[in-house]
Coordinates of C-alpha atoms in Angstrom, one line a residue:
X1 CA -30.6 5.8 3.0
X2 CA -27.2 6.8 1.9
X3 CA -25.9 10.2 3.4
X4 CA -25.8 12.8 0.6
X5 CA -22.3 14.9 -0.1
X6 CA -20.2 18.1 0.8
X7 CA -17.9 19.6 -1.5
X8 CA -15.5 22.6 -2.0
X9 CA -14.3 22.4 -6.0
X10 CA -11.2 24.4 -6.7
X11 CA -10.4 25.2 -9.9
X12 CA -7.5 27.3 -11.7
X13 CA -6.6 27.2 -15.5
X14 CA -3.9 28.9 -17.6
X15 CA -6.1 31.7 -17.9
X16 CA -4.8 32.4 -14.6
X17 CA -1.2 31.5 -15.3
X18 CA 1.1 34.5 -16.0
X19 CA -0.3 36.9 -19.3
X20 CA 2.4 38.7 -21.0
X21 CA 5.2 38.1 -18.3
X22 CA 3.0 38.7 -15.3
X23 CA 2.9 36.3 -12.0
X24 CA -0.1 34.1 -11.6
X25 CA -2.7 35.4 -10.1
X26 CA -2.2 34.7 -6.7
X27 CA -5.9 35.9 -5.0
X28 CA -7.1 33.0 -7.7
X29 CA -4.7 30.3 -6.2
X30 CA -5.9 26.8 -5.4
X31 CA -4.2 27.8 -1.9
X32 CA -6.2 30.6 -1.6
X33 CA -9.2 29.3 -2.8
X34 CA -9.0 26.8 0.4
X35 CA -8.4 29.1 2.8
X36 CA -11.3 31.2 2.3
X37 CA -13.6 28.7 1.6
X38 CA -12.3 26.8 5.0
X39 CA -13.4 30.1 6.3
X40 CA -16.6 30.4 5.5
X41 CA -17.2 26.6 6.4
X42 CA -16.1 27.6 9.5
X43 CA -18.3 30.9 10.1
X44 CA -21.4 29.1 8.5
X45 CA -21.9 25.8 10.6
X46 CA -25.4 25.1 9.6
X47 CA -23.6 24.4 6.4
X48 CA -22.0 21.4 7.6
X49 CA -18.3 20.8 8.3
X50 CA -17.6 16.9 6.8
X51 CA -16.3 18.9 3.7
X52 CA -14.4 16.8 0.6
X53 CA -12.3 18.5 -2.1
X54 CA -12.6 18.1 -5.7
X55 CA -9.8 20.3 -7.6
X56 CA -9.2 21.0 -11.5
X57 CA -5.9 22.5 -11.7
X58 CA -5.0 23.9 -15.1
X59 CA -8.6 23.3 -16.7
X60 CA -9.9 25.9 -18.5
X61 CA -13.7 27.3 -17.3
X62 CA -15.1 27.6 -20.9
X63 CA -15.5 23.2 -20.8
X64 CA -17.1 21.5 -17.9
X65 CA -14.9 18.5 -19.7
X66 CA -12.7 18.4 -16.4
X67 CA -12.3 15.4 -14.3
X68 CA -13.2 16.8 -11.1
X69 CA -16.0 18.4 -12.8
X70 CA -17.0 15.5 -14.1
X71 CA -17.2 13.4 -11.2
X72 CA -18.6 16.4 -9.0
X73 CA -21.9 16.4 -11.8
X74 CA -22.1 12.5 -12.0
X75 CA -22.4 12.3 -8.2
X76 CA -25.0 15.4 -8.4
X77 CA -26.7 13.7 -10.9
X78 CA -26.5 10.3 -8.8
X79 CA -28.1 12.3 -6.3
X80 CA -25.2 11.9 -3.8
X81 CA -24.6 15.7 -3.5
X82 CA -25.9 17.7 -1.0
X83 CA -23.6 21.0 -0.9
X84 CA -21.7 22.8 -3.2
X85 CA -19.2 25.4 -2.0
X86 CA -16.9 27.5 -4.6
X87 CA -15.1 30.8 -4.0
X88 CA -16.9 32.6 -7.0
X89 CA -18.8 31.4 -10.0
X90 CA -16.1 32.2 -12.4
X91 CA -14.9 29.2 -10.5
X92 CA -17.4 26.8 -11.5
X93 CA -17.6 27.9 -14.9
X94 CA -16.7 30.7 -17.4
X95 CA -19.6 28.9 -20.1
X96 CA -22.8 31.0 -20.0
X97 CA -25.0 28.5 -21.3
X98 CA -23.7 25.9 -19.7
X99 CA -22.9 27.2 -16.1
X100 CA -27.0 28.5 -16.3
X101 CA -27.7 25.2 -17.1
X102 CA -26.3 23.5 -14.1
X103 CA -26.9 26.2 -11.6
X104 CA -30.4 26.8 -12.4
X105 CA -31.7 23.4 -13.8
X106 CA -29.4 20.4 -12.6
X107 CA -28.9 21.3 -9.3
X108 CA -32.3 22.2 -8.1
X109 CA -33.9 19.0 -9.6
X110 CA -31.0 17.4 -7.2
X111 CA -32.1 19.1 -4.2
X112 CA -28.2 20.3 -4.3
X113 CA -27.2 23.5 -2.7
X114 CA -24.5 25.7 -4.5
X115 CA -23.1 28.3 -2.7
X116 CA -20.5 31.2 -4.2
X117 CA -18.8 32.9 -1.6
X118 CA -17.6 36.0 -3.2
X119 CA -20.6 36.6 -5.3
X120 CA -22.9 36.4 -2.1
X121 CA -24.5 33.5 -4.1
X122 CA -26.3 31.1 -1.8
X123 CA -29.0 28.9 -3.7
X124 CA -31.2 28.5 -1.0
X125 CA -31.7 31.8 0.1
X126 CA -31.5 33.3 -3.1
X127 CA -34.2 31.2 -4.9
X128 CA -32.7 32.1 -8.7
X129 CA -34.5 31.8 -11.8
X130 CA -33.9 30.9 -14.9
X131 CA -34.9 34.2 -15.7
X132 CA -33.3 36.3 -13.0
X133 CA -31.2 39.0 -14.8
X134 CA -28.5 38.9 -12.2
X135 CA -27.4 35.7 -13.0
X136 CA -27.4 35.9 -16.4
X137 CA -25.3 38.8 -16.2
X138 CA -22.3 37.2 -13.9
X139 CA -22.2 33.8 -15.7
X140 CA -22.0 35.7 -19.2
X141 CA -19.6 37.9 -17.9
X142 CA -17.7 35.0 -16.6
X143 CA -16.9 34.3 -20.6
X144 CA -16.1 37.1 -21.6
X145 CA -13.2 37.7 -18.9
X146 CA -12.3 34.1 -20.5
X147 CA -12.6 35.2 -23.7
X148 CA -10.5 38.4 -22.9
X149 CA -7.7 36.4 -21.1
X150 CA -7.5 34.0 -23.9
X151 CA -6.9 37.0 -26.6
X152 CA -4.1 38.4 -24.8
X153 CA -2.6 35.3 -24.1
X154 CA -2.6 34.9 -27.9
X155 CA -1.5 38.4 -28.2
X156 CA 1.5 37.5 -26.0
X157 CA 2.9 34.8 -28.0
X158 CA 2.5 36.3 -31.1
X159 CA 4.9 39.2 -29.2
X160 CA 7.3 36.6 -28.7
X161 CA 6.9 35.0 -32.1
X162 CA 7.7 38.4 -34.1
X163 CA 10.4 39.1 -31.9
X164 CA 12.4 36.3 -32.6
X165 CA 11.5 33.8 -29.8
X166 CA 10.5 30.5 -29.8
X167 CA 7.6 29.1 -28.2
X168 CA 6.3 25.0 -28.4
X169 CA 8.1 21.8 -28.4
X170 CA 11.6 21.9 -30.5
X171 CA 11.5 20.6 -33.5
X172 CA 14.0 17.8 -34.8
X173 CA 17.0 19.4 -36.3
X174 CA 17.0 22.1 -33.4
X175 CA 18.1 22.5 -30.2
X176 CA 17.5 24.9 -26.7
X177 CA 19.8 27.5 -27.1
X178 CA 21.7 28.8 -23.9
X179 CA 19.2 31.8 -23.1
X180 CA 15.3 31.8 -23.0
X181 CA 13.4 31.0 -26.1
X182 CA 16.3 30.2 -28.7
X183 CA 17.0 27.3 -30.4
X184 CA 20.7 26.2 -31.8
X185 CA 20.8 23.7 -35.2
X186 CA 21.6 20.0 -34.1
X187 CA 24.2 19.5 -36.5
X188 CA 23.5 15.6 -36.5
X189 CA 20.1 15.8 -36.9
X190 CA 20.5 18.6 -39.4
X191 CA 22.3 16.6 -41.7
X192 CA 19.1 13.8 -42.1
X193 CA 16.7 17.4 -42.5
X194 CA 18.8 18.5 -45.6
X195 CA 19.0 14.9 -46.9
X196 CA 15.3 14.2 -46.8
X197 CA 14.9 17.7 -48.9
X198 CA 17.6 16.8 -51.2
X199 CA 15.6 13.6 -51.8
X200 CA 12.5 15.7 -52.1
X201 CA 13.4 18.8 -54.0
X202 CA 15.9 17.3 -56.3
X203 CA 15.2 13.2 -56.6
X204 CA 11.6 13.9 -56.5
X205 CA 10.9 11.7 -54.3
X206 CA 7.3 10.5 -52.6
X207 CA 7.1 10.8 -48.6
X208 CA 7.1 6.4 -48.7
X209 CA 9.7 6.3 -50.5
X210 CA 11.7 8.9 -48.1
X211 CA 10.9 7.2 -45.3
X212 CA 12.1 3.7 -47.3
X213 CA 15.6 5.5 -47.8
X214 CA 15.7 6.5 -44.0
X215 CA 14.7 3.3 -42.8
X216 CA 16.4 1.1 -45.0
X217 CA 20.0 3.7 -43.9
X218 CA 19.0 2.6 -40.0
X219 CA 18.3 6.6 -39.4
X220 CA 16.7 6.8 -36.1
X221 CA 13.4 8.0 -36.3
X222 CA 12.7 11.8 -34.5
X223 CA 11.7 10.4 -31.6
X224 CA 13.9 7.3 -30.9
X225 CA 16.8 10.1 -31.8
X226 CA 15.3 11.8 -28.7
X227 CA 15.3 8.8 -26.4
X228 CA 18.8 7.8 -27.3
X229 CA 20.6 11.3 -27.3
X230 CA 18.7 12.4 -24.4
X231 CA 16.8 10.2 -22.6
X232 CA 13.3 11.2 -24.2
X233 CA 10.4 9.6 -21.8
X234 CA 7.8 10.0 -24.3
X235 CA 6.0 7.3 -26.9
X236 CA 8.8 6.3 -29.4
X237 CA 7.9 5.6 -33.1
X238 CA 10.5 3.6 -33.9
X239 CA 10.6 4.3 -37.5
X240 CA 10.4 7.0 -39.9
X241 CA 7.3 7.2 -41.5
X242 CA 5.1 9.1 -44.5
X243 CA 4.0 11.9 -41.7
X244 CA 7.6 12.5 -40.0
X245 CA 8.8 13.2 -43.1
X246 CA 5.8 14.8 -44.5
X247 CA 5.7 17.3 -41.7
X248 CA 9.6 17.9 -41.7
X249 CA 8.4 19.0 -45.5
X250 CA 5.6 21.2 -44.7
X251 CA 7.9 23.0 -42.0
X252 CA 9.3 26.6 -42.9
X253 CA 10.9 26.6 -39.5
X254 CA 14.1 25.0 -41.3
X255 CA 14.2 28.0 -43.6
X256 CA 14.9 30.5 -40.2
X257 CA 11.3 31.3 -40.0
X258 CA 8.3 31.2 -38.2
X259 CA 5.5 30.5 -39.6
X260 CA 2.4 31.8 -37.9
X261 CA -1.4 30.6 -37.9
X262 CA -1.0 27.6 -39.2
X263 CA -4.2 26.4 -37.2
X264 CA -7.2 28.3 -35.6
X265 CA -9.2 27.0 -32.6
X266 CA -12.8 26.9 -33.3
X267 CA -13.9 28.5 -30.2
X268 CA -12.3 29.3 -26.4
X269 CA -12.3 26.2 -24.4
X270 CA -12.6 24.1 -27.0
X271 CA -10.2 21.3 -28.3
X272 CA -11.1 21.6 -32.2
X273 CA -8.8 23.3 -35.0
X274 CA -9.4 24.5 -38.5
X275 CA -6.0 24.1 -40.7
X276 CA -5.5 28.0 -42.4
X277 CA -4.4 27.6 -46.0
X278 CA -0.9 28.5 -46.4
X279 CA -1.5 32.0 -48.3
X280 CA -3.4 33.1 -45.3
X281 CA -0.2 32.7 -42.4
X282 CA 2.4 34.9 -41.5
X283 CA 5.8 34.1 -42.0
X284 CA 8.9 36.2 -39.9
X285 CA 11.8 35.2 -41.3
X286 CA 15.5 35.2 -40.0
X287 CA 14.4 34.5 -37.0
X288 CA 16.5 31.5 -36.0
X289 CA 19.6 29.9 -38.0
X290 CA 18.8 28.2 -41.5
X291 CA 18.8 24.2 -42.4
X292 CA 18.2 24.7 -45.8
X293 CA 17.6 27.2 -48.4
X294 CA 14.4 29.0 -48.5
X295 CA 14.8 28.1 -53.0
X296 CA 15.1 24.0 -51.8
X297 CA 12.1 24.4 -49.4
X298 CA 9.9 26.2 -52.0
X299 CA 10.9 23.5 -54.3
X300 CA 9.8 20.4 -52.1
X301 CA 6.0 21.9 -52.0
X302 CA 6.4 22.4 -56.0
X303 CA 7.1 18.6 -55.9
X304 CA 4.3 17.7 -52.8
X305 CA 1.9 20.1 -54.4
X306 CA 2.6 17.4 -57.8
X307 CA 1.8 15.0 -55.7
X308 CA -1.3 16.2 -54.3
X309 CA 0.2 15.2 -51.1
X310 CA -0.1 18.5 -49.3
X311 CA -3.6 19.5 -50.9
X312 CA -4.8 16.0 -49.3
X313 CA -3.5 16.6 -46.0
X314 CA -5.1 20.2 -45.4
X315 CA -8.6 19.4 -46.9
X316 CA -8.7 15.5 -46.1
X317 CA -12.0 14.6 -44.1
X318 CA -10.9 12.1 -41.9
X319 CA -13.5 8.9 -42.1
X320 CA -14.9 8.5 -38.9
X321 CA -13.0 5.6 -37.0
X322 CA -14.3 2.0 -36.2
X323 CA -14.7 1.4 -33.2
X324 CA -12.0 -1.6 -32.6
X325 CA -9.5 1.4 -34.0
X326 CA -7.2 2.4 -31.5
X327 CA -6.8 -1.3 -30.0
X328 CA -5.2 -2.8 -33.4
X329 CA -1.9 -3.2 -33.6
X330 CA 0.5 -4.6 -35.8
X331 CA 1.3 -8.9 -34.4
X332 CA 5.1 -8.0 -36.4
X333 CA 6.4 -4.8 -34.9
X334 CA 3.7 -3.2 -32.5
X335 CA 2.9 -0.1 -34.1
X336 CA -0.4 0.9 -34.4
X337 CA -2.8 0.0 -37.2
X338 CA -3.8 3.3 -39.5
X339 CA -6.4 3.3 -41.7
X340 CA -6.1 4.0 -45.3
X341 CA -7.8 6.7 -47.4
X342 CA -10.7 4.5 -48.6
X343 CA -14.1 3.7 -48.2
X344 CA -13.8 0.3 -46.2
X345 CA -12.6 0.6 -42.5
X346 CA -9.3 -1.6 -43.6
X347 CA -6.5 -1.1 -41.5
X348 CA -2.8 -1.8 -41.9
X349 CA 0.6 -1.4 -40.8
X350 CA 2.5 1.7 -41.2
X351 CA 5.5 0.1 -41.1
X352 CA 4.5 -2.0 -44.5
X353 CA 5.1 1.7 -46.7
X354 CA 8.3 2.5 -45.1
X355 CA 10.7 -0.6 -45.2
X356 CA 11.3 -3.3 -47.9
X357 CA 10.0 -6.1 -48.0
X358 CA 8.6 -5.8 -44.5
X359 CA 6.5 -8.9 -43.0
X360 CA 4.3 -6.2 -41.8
X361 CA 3.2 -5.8 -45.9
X362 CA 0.7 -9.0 -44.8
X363 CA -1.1 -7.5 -42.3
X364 CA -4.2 -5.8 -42.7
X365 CA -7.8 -6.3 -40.7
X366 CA -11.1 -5.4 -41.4
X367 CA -11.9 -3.7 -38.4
X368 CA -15.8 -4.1 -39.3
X369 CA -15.4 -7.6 -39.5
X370 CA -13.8 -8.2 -36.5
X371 CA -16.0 -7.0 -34.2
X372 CA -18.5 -9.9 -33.6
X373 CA -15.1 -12.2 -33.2
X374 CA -14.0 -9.2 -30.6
X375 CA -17.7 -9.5 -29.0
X376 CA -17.5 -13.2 -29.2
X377 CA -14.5 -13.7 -27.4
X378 CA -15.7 -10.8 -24.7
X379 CA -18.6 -13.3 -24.4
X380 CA -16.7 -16.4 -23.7
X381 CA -14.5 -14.4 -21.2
X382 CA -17.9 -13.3 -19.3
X383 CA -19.8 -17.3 -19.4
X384 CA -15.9 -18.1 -18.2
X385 CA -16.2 -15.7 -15.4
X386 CA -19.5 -16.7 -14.1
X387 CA -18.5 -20.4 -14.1
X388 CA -15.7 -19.1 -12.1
X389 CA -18.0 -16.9 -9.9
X390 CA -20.0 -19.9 -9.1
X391 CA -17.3 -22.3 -8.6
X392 CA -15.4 -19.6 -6.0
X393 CA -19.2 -19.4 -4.3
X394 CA -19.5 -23.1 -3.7
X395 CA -15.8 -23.4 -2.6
X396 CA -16.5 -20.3 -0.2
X397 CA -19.5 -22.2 1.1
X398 CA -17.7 -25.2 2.1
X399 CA -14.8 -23.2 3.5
X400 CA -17.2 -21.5 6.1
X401 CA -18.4 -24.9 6.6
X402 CA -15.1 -25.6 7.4
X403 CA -13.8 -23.1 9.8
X404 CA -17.1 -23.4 11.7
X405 CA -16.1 -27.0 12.5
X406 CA -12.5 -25.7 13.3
X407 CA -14.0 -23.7 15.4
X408 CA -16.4 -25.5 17.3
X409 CA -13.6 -28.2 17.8
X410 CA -11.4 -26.2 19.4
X411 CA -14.0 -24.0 21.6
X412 CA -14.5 -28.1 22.7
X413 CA -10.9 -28.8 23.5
X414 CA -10.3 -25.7 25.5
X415 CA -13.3 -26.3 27.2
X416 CA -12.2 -29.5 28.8
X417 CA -8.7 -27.7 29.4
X418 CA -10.6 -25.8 32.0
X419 CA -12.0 -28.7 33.2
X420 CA -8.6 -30.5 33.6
X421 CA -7.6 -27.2 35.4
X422 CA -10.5 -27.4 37.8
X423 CA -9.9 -31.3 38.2
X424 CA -6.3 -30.5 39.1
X425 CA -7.0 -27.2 41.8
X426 CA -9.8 -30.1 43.3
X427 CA -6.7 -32.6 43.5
X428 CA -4.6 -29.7 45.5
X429 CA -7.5 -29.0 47.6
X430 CA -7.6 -32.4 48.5
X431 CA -4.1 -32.9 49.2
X432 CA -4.3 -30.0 51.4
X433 CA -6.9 -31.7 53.4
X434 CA -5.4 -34.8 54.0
X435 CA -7.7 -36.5 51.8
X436 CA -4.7 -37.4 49.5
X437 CA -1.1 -38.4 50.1
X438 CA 2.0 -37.0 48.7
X439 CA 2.5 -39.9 46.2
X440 CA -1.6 -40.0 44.9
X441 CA -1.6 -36.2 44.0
X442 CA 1.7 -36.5 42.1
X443 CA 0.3 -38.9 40.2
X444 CA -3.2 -37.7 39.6
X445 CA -1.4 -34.5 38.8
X446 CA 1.2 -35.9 36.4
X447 CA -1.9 -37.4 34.4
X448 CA -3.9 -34.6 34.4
X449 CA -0.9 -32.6 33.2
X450 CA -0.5 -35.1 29.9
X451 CA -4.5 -34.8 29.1
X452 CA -4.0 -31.5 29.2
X453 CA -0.9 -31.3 27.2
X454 CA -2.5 -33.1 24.8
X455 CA -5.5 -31.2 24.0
X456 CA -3.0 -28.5 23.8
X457 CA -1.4 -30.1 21.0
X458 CA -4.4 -30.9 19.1
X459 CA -5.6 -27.0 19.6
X460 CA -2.4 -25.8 18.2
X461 CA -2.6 -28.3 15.6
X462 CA -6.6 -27.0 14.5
X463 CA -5.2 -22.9 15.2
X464 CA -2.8 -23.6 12.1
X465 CA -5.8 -25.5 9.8
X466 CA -7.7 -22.4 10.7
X467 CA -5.3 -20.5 9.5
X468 CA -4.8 -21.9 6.2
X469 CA -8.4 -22.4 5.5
X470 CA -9.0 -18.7 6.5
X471 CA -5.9 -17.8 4.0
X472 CA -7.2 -19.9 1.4
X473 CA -10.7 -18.1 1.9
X474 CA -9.7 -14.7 1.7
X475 CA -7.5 -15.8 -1.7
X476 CA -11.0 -16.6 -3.1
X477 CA -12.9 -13.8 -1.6
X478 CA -10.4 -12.0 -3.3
X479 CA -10.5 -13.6 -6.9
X480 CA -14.5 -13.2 -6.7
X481 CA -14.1 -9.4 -6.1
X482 CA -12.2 -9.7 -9.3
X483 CA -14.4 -12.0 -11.4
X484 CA -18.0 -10.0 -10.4
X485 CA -17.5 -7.0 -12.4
X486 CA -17.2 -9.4 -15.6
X487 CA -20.4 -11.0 -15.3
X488 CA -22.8 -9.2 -17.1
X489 CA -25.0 -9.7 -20.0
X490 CA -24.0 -7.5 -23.1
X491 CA -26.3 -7.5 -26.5
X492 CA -23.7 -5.9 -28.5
X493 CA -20.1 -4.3 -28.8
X494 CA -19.8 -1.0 -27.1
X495 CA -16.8 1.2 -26.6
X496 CA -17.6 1.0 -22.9
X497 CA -17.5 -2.4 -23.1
X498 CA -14.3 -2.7 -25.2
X499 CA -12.7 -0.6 -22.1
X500 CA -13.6 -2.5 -19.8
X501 CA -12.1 -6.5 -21.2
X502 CA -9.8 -5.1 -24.5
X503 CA -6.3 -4.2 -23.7
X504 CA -5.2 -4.6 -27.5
X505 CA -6.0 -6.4 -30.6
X506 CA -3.0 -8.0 -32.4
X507 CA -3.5 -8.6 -35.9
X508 CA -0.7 -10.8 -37.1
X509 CA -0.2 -12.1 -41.4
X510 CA -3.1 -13.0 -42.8
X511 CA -5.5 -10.8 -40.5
X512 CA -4.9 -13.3 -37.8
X513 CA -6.4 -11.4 -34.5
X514 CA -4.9 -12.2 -31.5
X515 CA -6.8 -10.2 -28.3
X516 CA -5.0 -9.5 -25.4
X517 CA -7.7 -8.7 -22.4
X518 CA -7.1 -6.2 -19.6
X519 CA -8.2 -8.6 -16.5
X520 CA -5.7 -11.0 -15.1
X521 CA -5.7 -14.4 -16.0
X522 CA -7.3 -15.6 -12.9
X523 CA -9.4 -19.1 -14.7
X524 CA -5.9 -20.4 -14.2
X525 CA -4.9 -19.4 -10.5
X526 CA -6.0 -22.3 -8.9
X527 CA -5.5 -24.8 -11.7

C-alpha cells in the first residue's frame, strides 16, 4: 500500500502586502510561517517528521483556486494525504463556506488530519462538527478580516487616485515620471494619440478604418512600440487593431484625468467584473498633463456613441467560445483567430479589418466544423503511437535477448581466462619442480599467454556491443516513456484532451487547417 502524505501549506496574499503605506505583515510571512510550524513538528513527534511543503505566495484566501491548493486537495482527495499542518486557519482559507466544507466534510471522509497551530485546532482531538459553533465562528470571521483588508486596500488607491497619483500599467502616450506615481507625455507616441482622435473626432472615422490608416502609415502598434523603444518582454501584437484604438478612444486619461470605477469586482476573491456605465464613475481631472482636449475627446464618443460602437462594447454578451478557440491562428500572419459578433462560432483574422487588401481577408474557420477533423487527426496520432508502442516492445524484447547472449558470452570467455591462468601457475609449479625445463615452460607459457590474449580481445570486442545495444535500449525505453501517455481510447473531443496533443491549429486561405501537435515527432526518430 502506498504510504499516505505530510504537509505544511504556507500561504500569503496581497491582503497581507502593505495597506495604505504600511510594511507587510511580517508575523504572516511565508518565513515565519515555517519556522513555527518547524517548531511544532519538532515538539509534537507523534505527528511525524517526513514533512513536504506546499506554498501559495500572493493568492488570495477567499478562492481555493491556488495551485498549491489545488494539488494539496487532489492528493487529499486521491487519498494520498495523511496530515495537514497550517499556522492558523485564516491560512487555509478566508471562504466560510468553502473552508467548512473541506475541514469538516473532505477531510474526514479522507481519514486526513488538519491541524492549526495558532487556533489550537487539531482534528483528531477536537472531533468538529459541522455544527460546532466554534468553527463556524473562526472560518466566517476569516472573511470578513478578507473582506475588511480588501476595502481598505481599495480605499488606499482611491487615496492615491484623487491625489493625483497614478497607479496600474502606463498607458501608450505616457511615460514614468522621475518621482513615484507620475507619468510624463511621450511626445512620439503622443503625436499617433492626437492623430487617431483627429481621425475620430473630425474625419469621423470607424475604429477599422483607424487602424487601416495606422497600419497602412507602418505605425508601430502599442506594444511592438514598447518592445522596440524599450525592450518590452511581453506578447506583442504586431498591428494596430479595432480594440487598441477603440480603447485609446474610450480613455479620459488623455484629457489629464482619471477616471475612476470604470469596472466593479463581483465579489472578494473572485476574478469576475461588471463594466459601470460611464454616468456612474468619477472623473478627477488635471491630474496629469493633457494629450488632447477634453472638447475633441467628448467629440469622439459623440461619433462612437453614432456608431453604436461604445454601447456594444459595455453591454455585449460575449457568445460562449468553441472549444477549438484559443488554438486557431491565423496560417498568414499568426495572430489569433477572434470570433465575430454572430450567431455561428466563425472565426477570422483580425488582421483582415485592419490592412488592405490583406491575404489574411481569406481566412476564416468554422470552429464547429473542425472539430471531428481536430479529433480525427488526435485519433490517427493515438493508433500511430500504439503501432509505435508495440513496435519499441518487440524491439526491446529482442534487445534483452541480445544483451543476455552478450552476456553469457563473455561470463564464458573470462571463465576460461581463469583457467588459462590456473594452466599457466600449474606450468610454474612444474617448472619449479623440475618437472619442466627452462625452454618447455617458455613455450607453454608463451602459448598460453596468446590464448589468453585472445579471449581478451574478443571480451573487449563483446564489452563495446554491449554497450551499444544497452545505448540503443535505453534510446527506446526512452521513446516508449514518451509514446505511453498517448495511447488511450477517447470517444470524443475534450478540452483535456485538446491539452494534452493540440499545440495550435493553423487555419490558412480557404479554411485550410493545418494542426501543429505538442508531442515530438518521435514516428520518425528511428526512420
Amino acid at each position: 500500500m502506498k504510504q499516505r502524505r505530510c504537509f505544511k501549506y504556507l500561504r500569503l496574499s496581497s491582503e497581507d502586502e502593505a495597506v495604505a503605506g504600511q510594511m507587510r505583515d511580517e508575523s504572516n510571512s511565508i518565513a515565519n510561517q515555517r519556522s513555527l510550524l518547524n517548531r511544532y513538528i519538532q515538539t509534537h513527534p507523534d505527528i511525524g517528521a517526513d514533512f513536504e511543503e506546499l506554498i501559495d505566495d500572493g493568492y488570495t484566501g477567499t478562492s481555493f483556486q491556488r495551485p498549491g491548493m489545488k494539488k494539496l486537495l487532489s492528493l487529499v482527495e486521491a487519498d494520498q494525504v495523511d496530515t495537514v499542518i497550517v499556522k492558523d486557519l485564516s491560512r487555509f482559507g478566508r471562504n466560510y463556506l468553502e473552508a467548512g466544507y473541506y475541514i469538516e466534510l473532505v477531510f474526514p471522509a479522507h481519514r486526513t488530519r488538519l491541524i492549526a497551530v495558532n487556533d489550537h485546532y487539531d482534528s483528531i482531538e477536537r472531533h468538529y462538527s459541522a455544527g460546532d459553533i466554534d468553527l463556524a465562528l473562526n472560518n466566517l470571521k476569516n472573511e470578513f478580516y478578507s473582506r475588511d483588508n480588501s476595502a481598505k486596500v481599495k480605499s488606499s488607491l482611491d487615496v492615491q487616485r484623487r491625489s493625483g497619483q497614478f497607479s496600474g500599467r502606463v498607458p501608450y502616450g505616457y511615460v514614468k515620471g522621475p518621482t513615484k506615481r507620475e507619468i510624463l507625455v511621450d511626445e512620439e507616441a503622443a503625436k499617433v494619440v492626437r492623430y487617431i482622435f483627429h481621425l475620430a473626432a473630425d474625419e469621423h472615422m470607424r475604429t477599422s478604418e483607424i487602424a487601416q490608416q495606422l497600419n497602412a502609415r507602418d505605425i508601430p502598434s502599442p506594444s511592438l512600440y514598447r518592445k522596440q523603444k524599450w525592450g518590452y518582454k511581453g506578447k506583442v501584437q504586431p498591428v494596430w487593431t479595432v480594440d487598441s484604438v477603440f480603447h485609446i478612444l474610450i480613455n479620459r486619461i488623455f484629457t489629464g484625468s482619471f477616471e475612476m470605477y470604470k469596472r466593479h469586482l463581483n465579489s472578494v476573491g473572485s476574478k469576475k467584473m461588471t463594466v459601470v456605465s460611464r454616468e456612474k464613475r468619477v472623473v478627477i481631472p488635471n491630474t496629469h498633463e493633457a494629450i488632447v482636449s477634453e472638447d475633441i475627446f467628448n467629440e469622439a464618443q459623440k461619433v462612437m456613441d453614432q456608431w453604436g460602437a461604445i454601447h456594444r462594447k459595455e453591454s455585449y454578451v460575449r457568445k460562449p467560445h468553441a472549444m477549438l478557440a484559443k488554438y486557431l491562428k491565423c496560417g498568414c500572419c499568426g495572430v489569433q483567430l477572434i470570433r465575430p459578433n454572430c450567431s455561428k462560432p466563425i472565426y477570422i483574422c483580425r488582421t483582415a479589418g485592419v490592412r488592405i487588401e490583406s491575404p489574411c481577408e481569406k481566412v476564416i474557420c468554422d470552429a464547429k466544423a473542425l472539430e471531428p477533423v481536430v479529433f480525427q487527426a488526435i485519433c490517427n496520432l493515438t493508433e500511430l503511437a500504439e503501432a509505435e508502442y508495440d513496435k519499441g516492445q518487440q524491439e526491446q524484447n529482442q534487445l534483452q535477448t541480445e544483451i543476455s547472449s552478450i552476456k553469457n558470452r563473455i561470463r564464458s570467455l573470462s571463465q576460461k581466462r581463469k583457467e588459462i591462468t590456473a594452466e599457466k601457475l600449474a606450468l610454474y609449479e612444474m617448472f619449479q619442480s623440475g618437472q619442466l625445463d627452462k625452454a618447455g615452460f617458455a613455450a607453454q607459457k608463451q602459448e598460453a599467454d596468446q590464448r589468453a590474449d585472445a579471449l581478451m580481445a574478443e571480451i573487449e570486442t563483446l564489452t563495446g556491443q554491449l554497450s551499444d545495444v544497452t545505448a540503443k535500449l535505453d534510446e527506446i525505453a526512452s521513446r516508449q516513456q514518451e509514446v505511453a501517455p498517448m495511447i488511450g481510447s477517447a470517444t470524443c473531443l475534450t478540452p483535456e484532451l485538446l491539452q494534452s496533443f493540440v499545440g495550435k491549429v493553423l487555419i490558412h486561405e480557404g479554411g485550410q487547417p493545418e494542426i501543429e501537435f505538442r508531442v515530438k515527432d518521435i514516428f520518425t526518430s528511428n526512420k
